[in-house]
Every structure is written in structure tokens, then in C-alpha cells.
Amino acid sequence: MTVEDIKTYVNLCLEGGSTIRERYEIILKQKEIAQAQLEKAKKTVKYMEEKANHYLDIMNGLSPDDTNPGEWELLYNKPFQGS
């Protein structure tokens, strides 16, 4: 929530019961935002787990070290086409 959103919410609380519906809508909106952030965080964690596993494979000799773009040409026998 932005500071402005928090101020609005607190002011509505201070106004009393007549603002219950507005406060409810604010909470629902914040819940949706939090849910989206949670999903993004889950995807980030999954990606980082995959990266960590890849590094374990490299350290255990199960995969070549393909993390250095400068060596991709040697690994894959084709020139690196950087952007």
C-alpha cells in the first residue's frame, strides 16, 4: 500500500461504520496485489532452485560449466551472438 492509500484507509476507519464497504474494497484490492506478488515470488524461488541445482550439477561433474558466455563458443561450437 502506498502512504496515500494508508492515509485514505485510516481516514475511512476514523469516519466510522458508514465506510465499511469502501474499506472492504481496499482490503480486497490489497489481497489481490499480495496474491500476485506471492505468485511472482514463487516463480522466482523455483527459478533460483533450478539455478542452484544446475550449479550443483556443474560442481559434481554432471554438466559442463556453461555459465560463462565467453566460453559458449567452445562449448557449443558456434559463435556467441550477443545483442
CSV table of C-alpha atoms in Angstrom, one decimal:
chain,number,residue,atom,x,y,z
A,1,MET,CA,0.0,0.0,0.0
A,2,THR,CA,1.2,3.5,-0.7
A,3,VAL,CA,1.4,6.0,2.0
A,4,GLU,CA,-1.5,7.8,0.3
A,5,ASP,CA,-3.6,4.6,0.3
A,6,ILE,CA,-2.8,4.0,4.0
A,7,LYS,CA,-3.9,7.6,4.8
A,8,THR,CA,-7.2,7.0,2.9
A,9,TYR,CA,-7.8,3.8,4.7
A,10,VAL,CA,-7.1,5.3,8.1
A,11,ASN,CA,-9.3,8.3,7.4
A,12,LEU,CA,-12.1,5.9,6.4
A,13,CYS,CA,-11.7,4.0,9.6
A,14,LEU,CA,-12.0,7.2,11.6
A,15,GLU,CA,-15.2,8.1,9.7
A,16,GLY,CA,-16.8,5.0,11.2
A,17,GLY,CA,-19.2,2.3,10.1
A,18,SER,CA,-20.5,4.1,7.1
A,19,THR,CA,-17.2,3.4,5.3
A,20,ILE,CA,-17.1,-0.4,5.9
A,21,ARG,CA,-17.8,-1.2,2.2
A,22,GLU,CA,-15.0,1.2,1.0
A,23,ARG,CA,-12.6,-0.3,3.5
A,24,TYR,CA,-13.6,-3.8,2.4
A,25,GLU,CA,-12.9,-3.0,-1.2
A,26,ILE,CA,-9.5,-1.6,-0.3
A,27,ILE,CA,-8.7,-4.8,1.6
A,28,LEU,CA,-9.8,-6.9,-1.4
A,29,LYS,CA,-7.6,-4.9,-3.7
A,30,GLN,CA,-4.6,-5.3,-1.4
A,31,LYS,CA,-5.3,-9.0,-1.2
A,32,GLU,CA,-5.2,-9.3,-5.0
A,33,ILE,CA,-1.9,-7.3,-5.1
A,34,ALA,CA,-0.4,-9.5,-2.4
A,35,GLN,CA,-1.5,-12.7,-4.2
A,36,ALA,CA,0.1,-11.5,-7.4
A,37,GLN,CA,3.3,-10.7,-5.5
A,38,LEU,CA,3.2,-14.2,-3.9
A,39,GLU,CA,2.9,-15.9,-7.3
A,40,LYS,CA,5.8,-13.9,-8.7
A,41,ALA,CA,7.9,-14.8,-5.6
A,42,LYS,CA,7.1,-18.5,-6.1
A,43,LYS,CA,8.3,-18.3,-9.7
A,44,THR,CA,11.5,-16.6,-8.6
A,45,VAL,CA,12.1,-19.2,-5.9
A,46,LYS,CA,11.5,-22.0,-8.4
A,47,TYR,CA,14.0,-20.4,-10.9
A,48,MET,CA,16.6,-20.0,-8.2
A,49,GLU,CA,16.2,-23.6,-7.1
A,50,GLU,CA,16.8,-24.7,-10.7
A,51,LYS,CA,19.9,-22.5,-10.9
A,52,ALA,CA,21.2,-23.8,-7.7
A,53,ASN,CA,20.7,-27.4,-8.9
A,54,HIS,CA,22.4,-26.5,-12.1
A,55,TYR,CA,25.5,-25.3,-10.2
A,56,LEU,CA,25.4,-28.5,-8.1
A,57,ASP,CA,25.5,-30.5,-11.3
A,58,ILE,CA,28.4,-28.5,-12.6
A,59,MET,CA,30.3,-28.9,-9.3
A,60,ASN,CA,29.6,-32.7,-9.3
A,61,GLY,CA,30.8,-33.0,-12.9
A,62,LEU,CA,27.4,-33.9,-14.2
A,63,SER,CA,27.2,-30.8,-16.5
A,64,PRO,CA,29.8,-28.6,-18.2
A,65,ASP,CA,30.2,-25.1,-16.8
A,66,ASP,CA,28.0,-23.3,-19.3
A,67,THR,CA,27.6,-20.2,-17.2
A,68,ASN,CA,30.3,-18.1,-18.8
A,69,PRO,CA,29.1,-16.6,-22.1
A,70,GLY,CA,32.7,-16.1,-23.1
A,71,GLU,CA,33.1,-19.9,-23.3
A,72,TRP,CA,29.9,-20.7,-25.1
A,73,GLU,CA,31.6,-20.9,-28.5
A,74,LEU,CA,33.9,-23.5,-27.2
A,75,LEU,CA,31.1,-25.5,-25.5
A,76,TYR,CA,28.6,-25.4,-28.4
A,77,ASN,CA,30.9,-24.9,-31.4
A,78,LYS,CA,29.1,-21.9,-32.6
A,79,PRO,CA,29.9,-18.2,-32.2
A,80,PHE,CA,28.2,-16.3,-29.5
A,81,GLN,CA,25.6,-13.9,-31.0
A,82,GLY,CA,25.4,-11.2,-28.3
A,83,SER,CA,22.7,-8.5,-28.5
